């Protein structure tokens, strides 16, 4: 008929064997054709760009809504992505298409294996909250100085995830760890590949001179192995070697306060005889370890908060300051006091150790 529209509506195919998401997307396309006939008509070649864009937007919105409603339809594509990523990872490893720095750090392995494993603990078990990331430099060196606790050094691992996942450029955090870590089979090699190195002034200086974000835990074993009754009371900060490294490289010092790590293994006693026999700095006794056996090795799910404080700049100090014990002592004490006061503030705002 002369007055009849020439629009060709896209026919809906049979619904048998089609998912809800697919039916909704098809219905959306048909609805779009009815509301924008010129785009789907024989004369649609002359349709305006605005009309075409409007239809495309509607179809995309319908697909997005359908994918949200039918999550099962999105699973295969997500699984395909993971399989593809895994295949690409294996290909790069086999072809040697990755780099390792002079310390043994393997960013390719760290990003693909170590960080995803730690991310589960970070997000679901400890439910870590992070604040003050804006105090970390976008580029260049900085020395992060943090409190240390919890029998096992989960605080260092969680801090590395906090930096990588919350920093605007996803920077890697290089941890300075105790010598014993690198003496342990498999653990030492994994630590090297994850970017950790020995907690000595020379390695700290080399990392900072290379512009790396570096973390140190000056309490060492004194912090990790303290009794639960002494929780959140900072121990002595060594001899200030980390401060000397920051002064020599003009790197800012960023105090970092961690709340939550003290509760993962509440240490009620230290069996010193067993510690000496086993060559350990301490042998902890907690409410679950060693009585509960392997179950006692599972950390309790305390609620964490990691806060990075305002940087303490070292650029105004002269070169001789790094060798001046009075300067290093004063700066070390200032950093320690800053962390301690921040811990008190975070604890005052915390309602419960396990629920925040």
XYZ file of N, CA, C and O in Angstrom, residues 3 5 16 28 39 44 49 54 57 59 70 78 91 93 103 112 114 161 165 194 222 241 256 258 263 280 290 300 307:
116
model
N 0.594 4.076 1.579
C 0.882 4.734 2.863
C 1.612 3.857 3.829
O 1.892 4.248 4.959
N 4.547 1.860 5.707
C 5.975 2.067 5.942
C 6.761 0.918 5.327
O 6.322 -0.218 5.307
N 13.186 -21.416 21.311
C 13.609 -22.708 21.836
C 15.116 -22.813 21.849
O 15.775 -22.489 20.878
N 15.270 -6.506 22.498
C 15.715 -5.105 22.501
C 16.032 -4.642 21.090
O 15.738 -3.514 20.707
N 16.509 3.435 10.327
C 17.813 2.787 10.398
C 17.766 1.394 9.793
O 18.720 0.927 9.189
N 17.621 2.998 4.742
C 18.413 3.268 5.937
C 19.814 3.698 5.632
O 20.538 4.160 6.514
N 23.925 9.685 11.388
C 24.852 9.040 12.324
C 24.277 9.014 13.722
O 24.508 8.077 14.502
N 22.245 5.963 18.329
C 21.204 5.744 19.328
C 20.821 4.279 19.407
O 20.650 3.708 20.494
N 23.594 2.209 21.042
C 23.620 2.401 22.491
C 22.533 1.564 23.158
O 22.761 0.949 24.196
N 21.115 -1.202 22.046
C 21.448 -2.623 21.976
C 22.521 -2.979 23.000
O 22.450 -4.000 23.688
N 21.554 -12.611 33.589
C 21.889 -14.025 33.360
C 23.365 -14.245 33.530
O 24.096 -14.367 32.565
N 34.241 -15.451 30.696
C 35.215 -15.198 31.757
C 36.181 -16.371 31.870
O 37.395 -16.181 32.038
N 53.210 -19.493 27.737
C 53.988 -19.211 26.531
C 55.145 -18.279 26.828
O 56.287 -18.507 26.386
N 56.630 -17.759 29.717
C 57.637 -18.428 30.546
C 58.514 -19.347 29.699
O 59.744 -19.396 29.876
N 68.304 -8.341 41.808
C 67.955 -8.929 43.100
C 67.194 -10.244 42.949
O 66.905 -10.911 43.933
N 51.360 -12.607 38.197
C 50.506 -13.707 37.735
C 50.231 -14.752 38.811
O 49.173 -15.397 38.793
N 51.955 -14.791 42.640
C 52.033 -14.428 44.059
C 50.945 -13.443 44.487
O 50.242 -13.673 45.471
N 50.520 -5.948 48.814
C 49.274 -5.974 48.043
C 48.580 -4.618 48.125
O 48.049 -4.106 47.131
N 47.799 -2.683 44.625
C 46.409 -2.618 44.180
C 45.753 -1.260 44.392
O 44.692 -0.999 43.820
N 59.542 -12.620 44.351
C 58.473 -11.684 44.699
C 58.993 -10.271 44.947
O 58.209 -9.364 45.215
N 61.863 -8.780 67.290
C 61.332 -8.259 68.561
C 59.865 -7.890 68.415
O 59.077 -8.020 69.353
N 69.841 2.090 60.657
C 70.466 1.894 59.354
C 69.557 2.298 58.206
O 70.010 2.801 57.176
N 54.295 3.980 58.236
C 53.149 3.122 57.913
C 52.686 2.422 59.189
O 53.496 1.789 59.887
N 50.051 -0.344 60.894
C 49.238 -1.510 60.546
C 48.502 -1.995 61.789
O 49.127 -2.383 62.783
N 46.516 -9.631 66.068
C 45.512 -10.598 66.520
C 45.503 -11.905 65.742
O 44.740 -12.810 66.069
N 65.343 -21.181 65.967
C 64.359 -20.140 65.685
C 64.520 -18.971 66.653
O 65.007 -19.148 67.777
N 50.645 -25.090 69.791
C 50.643 -26.280 68.915
C 49.532 -27.294 69.232
O 49.463 -28.337 68.598
N 44.013 -16.124 62.474
C 42.654 -15.700 62.790
C 42.253 -14.539 61.878
O 43.083 -13.702 61.517
N 47.583 2.231 57.160
C 47.574 3.669 56.872
C 48.988 4.168 56.595
O 49.895 3.959 57.395
